[in-house]
Amino acid sequence: MGLSSKKEEQLRRMPLIQNRIKASRNGRYIIQQTVITSIKPIEYYNAILANTVKVTDEPIGDDELMIEDGRELAKALA
């Protein structure tokens, strides 16, 4: 039984995930590496960049911060 064309298209759009496991040169460690490859059209990134919002730094006032002593907070949670 084959896949439907809709399912095949859905699988084509998914990112490619590669997993590599090897031993270190000295044999003391296992190195596990995961590579995720995603392919998108240039128009996708151009649309994202065109709709970016500029962030400005604004100082935070003392009344906007919630500052609690860690010891007091720990006592309240215990």
PDB file of N, CA, C and O in Angstrom:
ATOM      1  N   MET A   1       0.847  -1.171   0.000  1.00  0.00           N
ATOM      2  CA  MET A   1       0.000   0.000   0.000  1.00  0.00           C
ATOM      3  C   MET A   1       0.893   1.236   0.000  1.00  0.00           C
ATOM      4  O   MET A   1       1.741   1.417   0.859  1.00  0.00           O
ATOM      5  N   GLY A   2       0.705   2.121  -0.979  1.00  0.00           N
ATOM      6  CA  GLY A   2       1.514   3.326  -1.092  1.00  0.00           C
ATOM      7  C   GLY A   2       0.925   4.496  -0.333  1.00  0.00           C
ATOM      8  O   GLY A   2      -0.221   4.453   0.135  1.00  0.00           O
ATOM      9  N   LEU A   3       1.708   5.530  -0.217  1.00  0.00           N
ATOM     10  CA  LEU A   3       1.250   6.744   0.449  1.00  0.00           C
ATOM     11  C   LEU A   3       0.449   7.599  -0.517  1.00  0.00           C
ATOM     12  O   LEU A   3       0.696   7.590  -1.726  1.00  0.00           O
ATOM     13  N   SER A   4      -0.469   8.370   0.033  1.00  0.00           N
ATOM     14  CA  SER A   4      -1.228   9.294  -0.823  1.00  0.00           C
ATOM     15  C   SER A   4      -0.307  10.427  -1.257  1.00  0.00           C
ATOM     16  O   SER A   4       0.725  10.694  -0.635  1.00  0.00           O
ATOM     17  N   SER A   5      -0.662  11.095  -2.322  1.00  0.00           N
ATOM     18  CA  SER A   5       0.172  12.201  -2.816  1.00  0.00           C
ATOM     19  C   SER A   5       0.242  13.329  -1.795  1.00  0.00           C
ATOM     20  O   SER A   5       1.263  13.993  -1.668  1.00  0.00           O
ATOM     21  N   LYS A   6      -0.837  13.524  -1.032  1.00  0.00           N
ATOM     22  CA  LYS A   6      -0.836  14.564   0.004  1.00  0.00           C
ATOM     23  C   LYS A   6       0.176  14.227   1.097  1.00  0.00           C
ATOM     24  O   LYS A   6       0.930  15.088   1.552  1.00  0.00           O
ATOM     25  N   LYS A   7       0.228  12.964   1.505  1.00  0.00           N
ATOM     26  CA  LYS A   7       1.165  12.540   2.541  1.00  0.00           C
ATOM     27  C   LYS A   7       2.610  12.618   2.026  1.00  0.00           C
ATOM     28  O   LYS A   7       3.515  13.020   2.755  1.00  0.00           O
ATOM     29  N   GLU A   8       2.827  12.250   0.762  1.00  0.00           N
ATOM     30  CA  GLU A   8       4.165  12.344   0.185  1.00  0.00           C
ATOM     31  C   GLU A   8       4.648  13.795   0.169  1.00  0.00           C
ATOM     32  O   GLU A   8       5.792  14.075   0.497  1.00  0.00           O
ATOM     33  N   GLU A   9       3.776  14.716  -0.188  1.00  0.00           N
ATOM     34  CA  GLU A   9       4.138  16.144  -0.215  1.00  0.00           C
ATOM     35  C   GLU A   9       4.438  16.636   1.204  1.00  0.00           C
ATOM     36  O   GLU A   9       5.375  17.390   1.425  1.00  0.00           O
ATOM     37  N   GLN A  10       3.655  16.189   2.163  1.00  0.00           N
ATOM     38  CA  GLN A  10       3.878  16.573   3.561  1.00  0.00           C
ATOM     39  C   GLN A  10       5.245  16.070   4.035  1.00  0.00           C
ATOM     40  O   GLN A  10       5.980  16.796   4.703  1.00  0.00           O
ATOM     41  N   LEU A  11       5.615  14.852   3.684  1.00  0.00           N
ATOM     42  CA  LEU A  11       6.904  14.304   4.083  1.00  0.00           C
ATOM     43  C   LEU A  11       8.056  15.039   3.404  1.00  0.00           C
ATOM     44  O   LEU A  11       9.116  15.227   3.990  1.00  0.00           O
ATOM     45  N   ARG A  12       7.859  15.494   2.153  1.00  0.00           N
ATOM     46  CA  ARG A  12       8.899  16.246   1.451  1.00  0.00           C
ATOM     47  C   ARG A  12       9.172  17.588   2.122  1.00  0.00           C
ATOM     48  O   ARG A  12      10.283  18.092   2.083  1.00  0.00           O
ATOM     49  N   ARG A  13       8.147  18.195   2.716  1.00  0.00           N
ATOM     50  CA  ARG A  13       8.310  19.512   3.346  1.00  0.00           C
ATOM     51  C   ARG A  13       8.948  19.425   4.730  1.00  0.00           C
ATOM     52  O   ARG A  13       9.379  20.429   5.280  1.00  0.00           O
ATOM     53  N   MET A  14       8.997  18.250   5.310  1.00  0.00           N
ATOM     54  CA  MET A  14       9.559  18.097   6.655  1.00  0.00           C
ATOM     55  C   MET A  14      11.082  18.231   6.621  1.00  0.00           C
ATOM     56  O   MET A  14      11.714  17.908   5.618  1.00  0.00           O
ATOM     57  N   PRO A  15      11.675  18.726   7.705  1.00  0.00           N
ATOM     58  CA  PRO A  15      13.143  18.838   7.745  1.00  0.00           C
ATOM     59  C   PRO A  15      13.796  17.457   7.756  1.00  0.00           C
ATOM     60  O   PRO A  15      13.238  16.487   8.245  1.00  0.00           O
ATOM     61  N   LEU A  16      14.990  17.403   7.208  1.00  0.00           N
ATOM     62  CA  LEU A  16      15.782  16.179   7.202  1.00  0.00           C
ATOM     63  C   LEU A  16      16.584  16.124   8.500  1.00  0.00           C
ATOM     64  O   LEU A  16      17.283  17.076   8.842  1.00  0.00           O
ATOM     65  N   ILE A  17      16.450  15.042   9.242  1.00  0.00           N
ATOM     66  CA  ILE A  17      17.145  14.899  10.523  1.00  0.00           C
ATOM     67  C   ILE A  17      18.151  13.757  10.394  1.00  0.00           C
ATOM     68  O   ILE A  17      17.781  12.630  10.070  1.00  0.00           O
ATOM     69  N   GLN A  18      19.416  14.081  10.642  1.00  0.00           N
ATOM     70  CA  GLN A  18      20.481  13.087  10.585  1.00  0.00           C
ATOM     71  C   GLN A  18      21.097  12.964  11.968  1.00  0.00           C
ATOM     72  O   GLN A  18      21.340  13.968  12.632  1.00  0.00           O
ATOM     73  N   ASN A  19      21.343  11.753  12.405  1.00  0.00           N
ATOM     74  CA  ASN A  19      21.911  11.505  13.715  1.00  0.00           C
ATOM     75  C   ASN A  19      23.194  10.696  13.534  1.00  0.00           C
ATOM     76  O   ASN A  19      23.188   9.658  12.875  1.00  0.00           O
ATOM     77  N   ARG A  20      24.278  11.169  14.123  1.00  0.00           N
ATOM     78  CA  ARG A  20      25.565  10.477  14.022  1.00  0.00           C
ATOM     79  C   ARG A  20      26.075  10.194  15.428  1.00  0.00           C
ATOM     80  O   ARG A  20      26.059  11.066  16.288  1.00  0.00           O
ATOM     81  N   ILE A  21      26.536   8.978  15.647  1.00  0.00           N
ATOM     82  CA  ILE A  21      27.110   8.606  16.932  1.00  0.00           C
ATOM     83  C   ILE A  21      28.460   7.971  16.657  1.00  0.00           C
ATOM     84  O   ILE A  21      28.580   7.081  15.812  1.00  0.00           O
ATOM     85  N   LYS A  22      29.493   8.462  17.363  1.00  0.00           N
ATOM     86  CA  LYS A  22      30.831   7.900  17.186  1.00  0.00           C
ATOM     87  C   LYS A  22      31.592   8.030  18.500  1.00  0.00           C
ATOM     88  O   LYS A  22      31.193   8.767  19.394  1.00  0.00           O
ATOM     89  N   ALA A  23      32.683   7.303  18.589  1.00  0.00           N
ATOM     90  CA  ALA A  23      33.538   7.359  19.771  1.00  0.00           C
ATOM     91  C   ALA A  23      34.612   8.415  19.546  1.00  0.00           C
ATOM     92  O   ALA A  23      35.027   8.673  18.414  1.00  0.00           O
ATOM     93  N   SER A  24      35.057   9.038  20.631  1.00  0.00           N
ATOM     94  CA  SER A  24      36.140  10.012  20.532  1.00  0.00           C
ATOM     95  C   SER A  24      37.434   9.294  20.164  1.00  0.00           C
ATOM     96  O   SER A  24      37.529   8.068  20.258  1.00  0.00           O
ATOM     97  N   ARG A  25      38.428  10.057  19.763  1.00  0.00           N
ATOM     98  CA  ARG A  25      39.695   9.456  19.328  1.00  0.00           C
ATOM     99  C   ARG A  25      40.369   8.643  20.434  1.00  0.00           C
ATOM    100  O   ARG A  25      40.970   7.607  20.186  1.00  0.00           O
ATOM    101  N   ASN A  26      40.255   9.124  21.661  1.00  0.00           N
ATOM    102  CA  ASN A  26      40.882   8.386  22.765  1.00  0.00           C
ATOM    103  C   ASN A  26      39.971   7.287  23.314  1.00  0.00           C
ATOM    104  O   ASN A  26      40.372   6.539  24.195  1.00  0.00           O
ATOM    105  N   GLY A  27      38.741   7.203  22.821  1.00  0.00           N
ATOM    106  CA  GLY A  27      37.834   6.146  23.236  1.00  0.00           C
ATOM    107  C   GLY A  27      37.156   6.365  24.572  1.00  0.00           C
ATOM    108  O   GLY A  27      36.468   5.484  25.063  1.00  0.00           O
ATOM    109  N   ARG A  28      37.296   7.545  25.146  1.00  0.00           N
ATOM    110  CA  ARG A  28      36.721   7.794  26.476  1.00  0.00           C
ATOM    111  C   ARG A  28      35.308   8.358  26.414  1.00  0.00           C
ATOM    112  O   ARG A  28      34.583   8.331  27.398  1.00  0.00           O
ATOM    113  N   TYR A  29      34.896   8.877  25.265  1.00  0.00           N
ATOM    114  CA  TYR A  29      33.606   9.550  25.160  1.00  0.00           C
ATOM    115  C   TYR A  29      32.833   9.059  23.945  1.00  0.00           C
ATOM    116  O   TYR A  29      33.412   8.609  22.956  1.00  0.00           O
ATOM    117  N   ILE A  30      31.526   9.158  24.031  1.00  0.00           N
ATOM    118  CA  ILE A  30      30.648   8.928  22.893  1.00  0.00           C
ATOM    119  C   ILE A  30      30.187  10.301  22.419  1.00  0.00           C
ATOM    120  O   ILE A  30      29.735  11.122  23.223  1.00  0.00           O
ATOM    121  N   ILE A  31      30.297  10.566  21.140  1.00  0.00           N
ATOM    122  CA  ILE A  31      29.896  11.856  20.566  1.00  0.00           C
ATOM    123  C   ILE A  31      28.622  11.633  19.770  1.00  0.00           C
ATOM    124  O   ILE A  31      28.609  10.849  18.814  1.00  0.00           O
ATOM    125  N   GLN A  32      27.558  12.287  20.177  1.00  0.00           N
ATOM    126  CA  GLN A  32      26.279  12.193  19.487  1.00  0.00           C
ATOM    127  C   GLN A  32      26.018  13.536  18.834  1.00  0.00           C
ATOM    128  O   GLN A  32      26.011  14.570  19.497  1.00  0.00           O
ATOM    129  N   GLN A  33      25.814  13.557  17.529  1.00  0.00           N
ATOM    130  CA  GLN A  33      25.600  14.795  16.779  1.00  0.00           C
ATOM    131  C   GLN A  33      24.306  14.673  16.000  1.00  0.00           C
ATOM    132  O   GLN A  33      24.077  13.687  15.304  1.00  0.00           O
ATOM    133  N   THR A  34      23.447  15.690  16.114  1.00  0.00           N
ATOM    134  CA  THR A  34      22.196  15.738  15.368  1.00  0.00           C
ATOM    135  C   THR A  34      22.230  16.943  14.446  1.00  0.00           C
ATOM    136  O   THR A  34      22.495  18.054  14.893  1.00  0.00           O
ATOM    137  N   VAL A  35      21.946  16.714  13.169  1.00  0.00           N
ATOM    138  CA  VAL A  35      21.925  17.781  12.173  1.00  0.00           C
ATOM    139  C   VAL A  35      20.507  17.855  11.617  1.00  0.00           C
ATOM    140  O   VAL A  35      19.970  16.857  11.133  1.00  0.00           O
ATOM    141  N   ILE A  36      19.892  19.034  11.698  1.00  0.00           N
ATOM    142  CA  ILE A  36      18.554  19.250  11.151  1.00  0.00           C
ATOM    143  C   ILE A  36      18.694  20.165   9.944  1.00  0.00           C
ATOM    144  O   ILE A  36      19.164  21.290  10.070  1.00  0.00           O
ATOM    145  N   THR A  37      18.275  19.684   8.788  1.00  0.00           N
ATOM    146  CA  THR A  37      18.355  20.454   7.557  1.00  0.00           C
ATOM    147  C   THR A  37      16.948  20.795   7.115  1.00  0.00           C
ATOM    148  O   THR A  37      16.115  19.911   6.901  1.00  0.00           O
ATOM    149  N   SER A  38      16.680  22.081   6.977  1.00  0.00           N
ATOM    150  CA  SER A  38      15.376  22.558   6.538  1.00  0.00           C
ATOM    151  C   SER A  38      15.571  23.432   5.306  1.00  0.00           C
ATOM    152  O   SER A  38      16.416  24.323   5.307  1.00  0.00           O
ATOM    153  N   ILE A  39      14.802  23.177   4.265  1.00  0.00           N
ATOM    154  CA  ILE A  39      14.931  23.926   3.024  1.00  0.00           C
ATOM    155  C   ILE A  39      13.666  24.749   2.824  1.00  0.00           C
ATOM    156  O   ILE A  39      12.556  24.213   2.818  1.00  0.00           O
ATOM    157  N   LYS A  40      13.859  26.054   2.699  1.00  0.00           N
ATOM    158  CA  LYS A  40      12.737  26.972   2.488  1.00  0.00           C
ATOM    159  C   LYS A  40      13.082  27.913   1.339  1.00  0.00           C
ATOM    160  O   LYS A  40      14.247  28.224   1.125  1.00  0.00           O
ATOM    161  N   PRO A  41      12.082  28.403   0.629  1.00  0.00           N
ATOM    162  CA  PRO A  41      12.372  29.325  -0.479  1.00  0.00           C
ATOM    163  C   PRO A  41      12.865  30.681   0.033  1.00  0.00           C
ATOM    164  O   PRO A  41      12.566  31.097   1.154  1.00  0.00           O
ATOM    165  N   ILE A  42      13.630  31.367  -0.798  1.00  0.00           N
ATOM    166  CA  ILE A  42      14.161  32.695  -0.459  1.00  0.00           C
ATOM    167  C   ILE A  42      13.032  33.661  -0.119  1.00  0.00           C
ATOM    168  O   ILE A  42      13.165  34.483   0.792  1.00  0.00           O
ATOM    169  N   GLU A  43      11.908  33.552  -0.793  1.00  0.00           N
ATOM    170  CA  GLU A  43      10.780  34.458  -0.537  1.00  0.00           C
ATOM    171  C   GLU A  43      10.307  34.359   0.912  1.00  0.00           C
ATOM    172  O   GLU A  43       9.847  35.332   1.494  1.00  0.00           O
ATOM    173  N   TYR A  44      10.409  33.171   1.503  1.00  0.00           N
ATOM    174  CA  TYR A  44      10.016  32.967   2.888  1.00  0.00           C
ATOM    175  C   TYR A  44      10.840  33.857   3.816  1.00  0.00           C
ATOM    176  O   TYR A  44      10.312  34.571   4.669  1.00  0.00           O
ATOM    177  N   TYR A  45      12.163  33.848   3.630  1.00  0.00           N
ATOM    178  CA  TYR A  45      13.034  34.653   4.482  1.00  0.00           C
ATOM    179  C   TYR A  45      12.911  36.140   4.161  1.00  0.00           C
ATOM    180  O   TYR A  45      12.993  36.975   5.061  1.00  0.00           O
ATOM    181  N   ASN A  46      12.700  36.474   2.910  1.00  0.00           N
ATOM    182  CA  ASN A  46      12.490  37.884   2.563  1.00  0.00           C
ATOM    183  C   ASN A  46      11.233  38.426   3.237  1.00  0.00           C
ATOM    184  O   ASN A  46      11.218  39.562   3.714  1.00  0.00           O
ATOM    185  N   ALA A  47      10.175  37.631   3.293  1.00  0.00           N
ATOM    186  CA  ALA A  47       8.941  38.058   3.954  1.00  0.00           C
ATOM    187  C   ALA A  47       9.164  38.239   5.455  1.00  0.00           C
ATOM    188  O   ALA A  47       8.665  39.183   6.064  1.00  0.00           O
ATOM    189  N   ILE A  48       9.930  37.348   6.057  1.00  0.00           N
ATOM    190  CA  ILE A  48      10.220  37.466   7.495  1.00  0.00           C
ATOM    191  C   ILE A  48      11.022  38.730   7.769  1.00  0.00           C
ATOM    192  O   ILE A  48      10.718  39.495   8.688  1.00  0.00           O
ATOM    193  N   LEU A  49      12.048  38.978   6.961  1.00  0.00           N
ATOM    194  CA  LEU A  49      12.884  40.162   7.174  1.00  0.00           C
ATOM    195  C   LEU A  49      12.120  41.453   6.915  1.00  0.00           C
ATOM    196  O   LEU A  49      12.367  42.466   7.564  1.00  0.00           O
ATOM    197  N   ALA A  50      11.181  41.428   5.989  1.00  0.00           N
ATOM    198  CA  ALA A  50      10.396  42.625   5.689  1.00  0.00           C
ATOM    199  C   ALA A  50       9.433  42.971   6.819  1.00  0.00           C
ATOM    200  O   ALA A  50       9.039  44.124   6.971  1.00  0.00           O
ATOM    201  N   ASN A  51       9.056  41.983   7.617  1.00  0.00           N
ATOM    202  CA  ASN A  51       8.078  42.201   8.689  1.00  0.00           C
ATOM    203  C   ASN A  51       8.709  42.242  10.072  1.00  0.00           C
ATOM    204  O   ASN A  51       8.031  42.037  11.063  1.00  0.00           O
ATOM    205  N   THR A  52      10.008  42.503  10.155  1.00  0.00           N
ATOM    206  CA  THR A  52      10.650  42.549  11.464  1.00  0.00           C
ATOM    207  C   THR A  52      10.288  43.832  12.196  1.00  0.00           C
ATOM    208  O   THR A  52       9.985  44.856  11.592  1.00  0.00           O
ATOM    209  N   VAL A  53      10.329  43.754  13.501  1.00  0.00           N
ATOM    210  CA  VAL A  53      10.017  44.893  14.350  1.00  0.00           C
ATOM    211  C   VAL A  53      11.308  45.330  15.027  1.00  0.00           C
ATOM    212  O   VAL A  53      12.044  44.513  15.566  1.00  0.00           O
ATOM    213  N   LYS A  54      11.580  46.632  14.996  1.00  0.00           N
ATOM    214  CA  LYS A  54      12.777  47.131  15.665  1.00  0.00           C
ATOM    215  C   LYS A  54      12.516  47.217  17.160  1.00  0.00           C
ATOM    216  O   LYS A  54      11.489  47.698  17.605  1.00  0.00           O
ATOM    217  N   VAL A  55      13.479  46.761  17.923  1.00  0.00           N
ATOM    218  CA  VAL A  55      13.373  46.768  19.376  1.00  0.00           C
ATOM    219  C   VAL A  55      14.241  47.903  19.897  1.00  0.00           C
ATOM    220  O   VAL A  55      15.391  48.060  19.507  1.00  0.00           O
ATOM    221  N   THR A  56      13.666  48.696  20.777  1.00  0.00           N
ATOM    222  CA  THR A  56      14.423  49.800  21.363  1.00  0.00           C
ATOM    223  C   THR A  56      14.664  49.499  22.837  1.00  0.00           C
ATOM    224  O   THR A  56      13.842  48.884  23.504  1.00  0.00           O
ATOM    225  N   ASP A  57      15.808  49.918  23.322  1.00  0.00           N
ATOM    226  CA  ASP A  57      16.123  49.750  24.729  1.00  0.00           C
ATOM    227  C   ASP A  57      15.450  50.859  25.526  1.00  0.00           C
ATOM    228  O   ASP A  57      15.647  52.038  25.261  1.00  0.00           O
ATOM    229  N   GLU A  58      14.658  50.446  26.492  1.00  0.00           N
ATOM    230  CA  GLU A  58      14.029  51.403  27.388  1.00  0.00           C
ATOM    231  C   GLU A  58      14.435  51.026  28.806  1.00  0.00           C
ATOM    232  O   GLU A  58      14.362  49.870  29.183  1.00  0.00           O
ATOM    233  N   PRO A  59      14.873  51.994  29.574  1.00  0.00           N
ATOM    234  CA  PRO A  59      15.255  51.668  30.948  1.00  0.00           C
ATOM    235  C   PRO A  59      14.047  51.180  31.743  1.00  0.00           C
ATOM    236  O   PRO A  59      12.933  51.646  31.549  1.00  0.00           O
ATOM    237  N   ILE A  60      14.301  50.224  32.626  1.00  0.00           N
ATOM    238  CA  ILE A  60      13.243  49.671  33.464  1.00  0.00           C
ATOM    239  C   ILE A  60      13.277  50.396  34.801  1.00  0.00           C
ATOM    240  O   ILE A  60      14.322  50.491  35.443  1.00  0.00           O
ATOM    241  N   GLY A  61      12.135  50.879  35.185  1.00  0.00           N
ATOM    242  CA  GLY A  61      12.039  51.578  36.463  1.00  0.00           C
ATOM    243  C   GLY A  61      12.006  50.603  37.622  1.00  0.00           C
ATOM    244  O   GLY A  61      11.657  49.432  37.481  1.00  0.00           O
ATOM    245  N   ASP A  62      12.381  51.092  38.804  1.00  0.00           N
ATOM    246  CA  ASP A  62      12.394  50.236  39.993  1.00  0.00           C
ATOM    247  C   ASP A  62      11.007  49.693  40.322  1.00  0.00           C
ATOM    248  O   ASP A  62      10.871  48.604  40.871  1.00  0.00           O
ATOM    249  N   ASP A  63       9.981  50.447  39.994  1.00  0.00           N
ATOM    250  CA  ASP A  63       8.630  49.996  40.297  1.00  0.00           C
ATOM    251  C   ASP A  63       8.160  48.879  39.357  1.00  0.00           C
ATOM    252  O   ASP A  63       7.143  48.246  39.600  1.00  0.00           O
ATOM    253  N   GLU A  64       8.900  48.614  38.275  1.00  0.00           N
ATOM    254  CA  GLU A  64       8.525  47.568  37.340  1.00  0.00           C
ATOM    255  C   GLU A  64       9.185  46.226  37.647  1.00  0.00           C
ATOM    256  O   GLU A  64       8.840  45.218  37.058  1.00  0.00           O
ATOM    257  N   LEU A  65      10.135  46.219  38.580  1.00  0.00           N
ATOM    258  CA  LEU A  65      10.852  45.002  38.916  1.00  0.00           C
ATOM    259  C   LEU A  65      10.258  44.339  40.145  1.00  0.00           C
ATOM    260  O   LEU A  65       9.822  45.014  41.079  1.00  0.00           O
ATOM    261  N   MET A  66      10.231  43.019  40.137  1.00  0.00           N
ATOM    262  CA  MET A  66       9.837  42.271  41.328  1.00  0.00           C
ATOM    263  C   MET A  66      11.103  41.671  41.898  1.00  0.00           C
ATOM    264  O   MET A  66      11.664  40.725  41.344  1.00  0.00           O
ATOM    265  N   ILE A  67      11.588  42.234  42.971  1.00  0.00           N
ATOM    266  CA  ILE A  67      12.826  41.764  43.586  1.00  0.00           C
ATOM    267  C   ILE A  67      12.483  41.177  44.942  1.00  0.00           C
ATOM    268  O   ILE A  67      11.869  41.833  45.783  1.00  0.00           O
ATOM    269  N   GLU A  68      12.870  39.911  45.133  1.00  0.00           N
ATOM    270  CA  GLU A  68      12.651  39.257  46.421  1.00  0.00           C
ATOM    271  C   GLU A  68      13.954  38.608  46.859  1.00  0.00           C
ATOM    272  O   GLU A  68      14.715  38.120  46.030  1.00  0.00           O
ATOM    273  N   ASP A  69      14.167  38.587  48.140  1.00  0.00           N
ATOM    274  CA  ASP A  69      15.336  37.911  48.685  1.00  0.00           C
ATOM    275  C   ASP A  69      15.140  36.404  48.517  1.00  0.00           C
ATOM    276  O   ASP A  69      14.076  35.862  48.803  1.00  0.00           O
ATOM    277  N   GLY A  70      16.165  35.719  48.018  1.00  0.00           N
ATOM    278  CA  GLY A  70      16.078  34.295  47.750  1.00  0.00           C
ATOM    279  C   GLY A  70      15.764  33.470  48.986  1.00  0.00           C
ATOM    280  O   GLY A  70      15.026  32.495  48.916  1.00  0.00           O
ATOM    281  N   ARG A  71      16.336  33.853  50.127  1.00  0.00           N
ATOM    282  CA  ARG A  71      16.086  33.108  51.360  1.00  0.00           C
ATOM    283  C   ARG A  71      14.626  33.207  51.774  1.00  0.00           C
ATOM    284  O   ARG A  71      14.010  32.226  52.174  1.00  0.00           O
ATOM    285  N   GLU A  72      14.081  34.407  51.649  1.00  0.00           N
ATOM    286  CA  GLU A  72      12.667  34.609  52.023  1.00  0.00           C
ATOM    287  C   GLU A  72      11.747  33.846  51.083  1.00  0.00           C
ATOM    288  O   GLU A  72      10.758  33.262  51.507  1.00  0.00           O
ATOM    289  N   LEU A  73      12.107  33.829  49.806  1.00  0.00           N
ATOM    290  CA  LEU A  73      11.314  33.110  48.820  1.00  0.00           C
ATOM    291  C   LEU A  73      11.358  31.604  49.094  1.00  0.00           C
ATOM    292  O   LEU A  73      10.340  30.906  49.032  1.00  0.00           O
ATOM    293  N   ALA A  74      12.530  31.075  49.446  1.00  0.00           N
ATOM    294  CA  ALA A  74      12.686  29.667  49.744  1.00  0.00           C
ATOM    295  C   ALA A  74      11.890  29.266  50.983  1.00  0.00           C
ATOM    296  O   ALA A  74      11.270  28.199  51.024  1.00  0.00           O
ATOM    297  N   LYS A  75      11.888  30.149  51.991  1.00  0.00           N
ATOM    298  CA  LYS A  75      11.109  29.876  53.208  1.00  0.00           C
ATOM    299  C   LYS A  75       9.625  29.830  52.883  1.00  0.00           C
ATOM    300  O   LYS A  75       8.891  29.012  53.414  1.00  0.00           O
ATOM    301  N   ALA A  76       9.166  30.736  52.020  1.00  0.00           N
ATOM    302  CA  ALA A  76       7.754  30.801  51.668  1.00  0.00           C
ATOM    303  C   ALA A  76       7.324  29.548  50.896  1.00  0.00           C
ATOM    304  O   ALA A  76       6.187  29.081  51.035  1.00  0.00           O
ATOM    305  N   LEU A  77       8.219  28.988  50.102  1.00  0.00           N
ATOM    306  CA  LEU A  77       7.883  27.812  49.320  1.00  0.00           C
ATOM    307  C   LEU A  77       7.983  26.530  50.118  1.00  0.00           C
ATOM    308  O   LEU A  77       7.378  25.520  49.775  1.00  0.00           O
ATOM    309  N   ALA A  78       8.740  26.553  51.223  1.00  0.00           N
ATOM    310  CA  ALA A  78       8.938  25.319  52.016  1.00  0.00           C
ATOM    311  C   ALA A  78       7.765  24.997  52.891  1.00  0.00           C
ATOM    312  O   ALA A  78       6.837  25.576  53.105  1.00  0.00           O
TER     313      ALA A  78
END
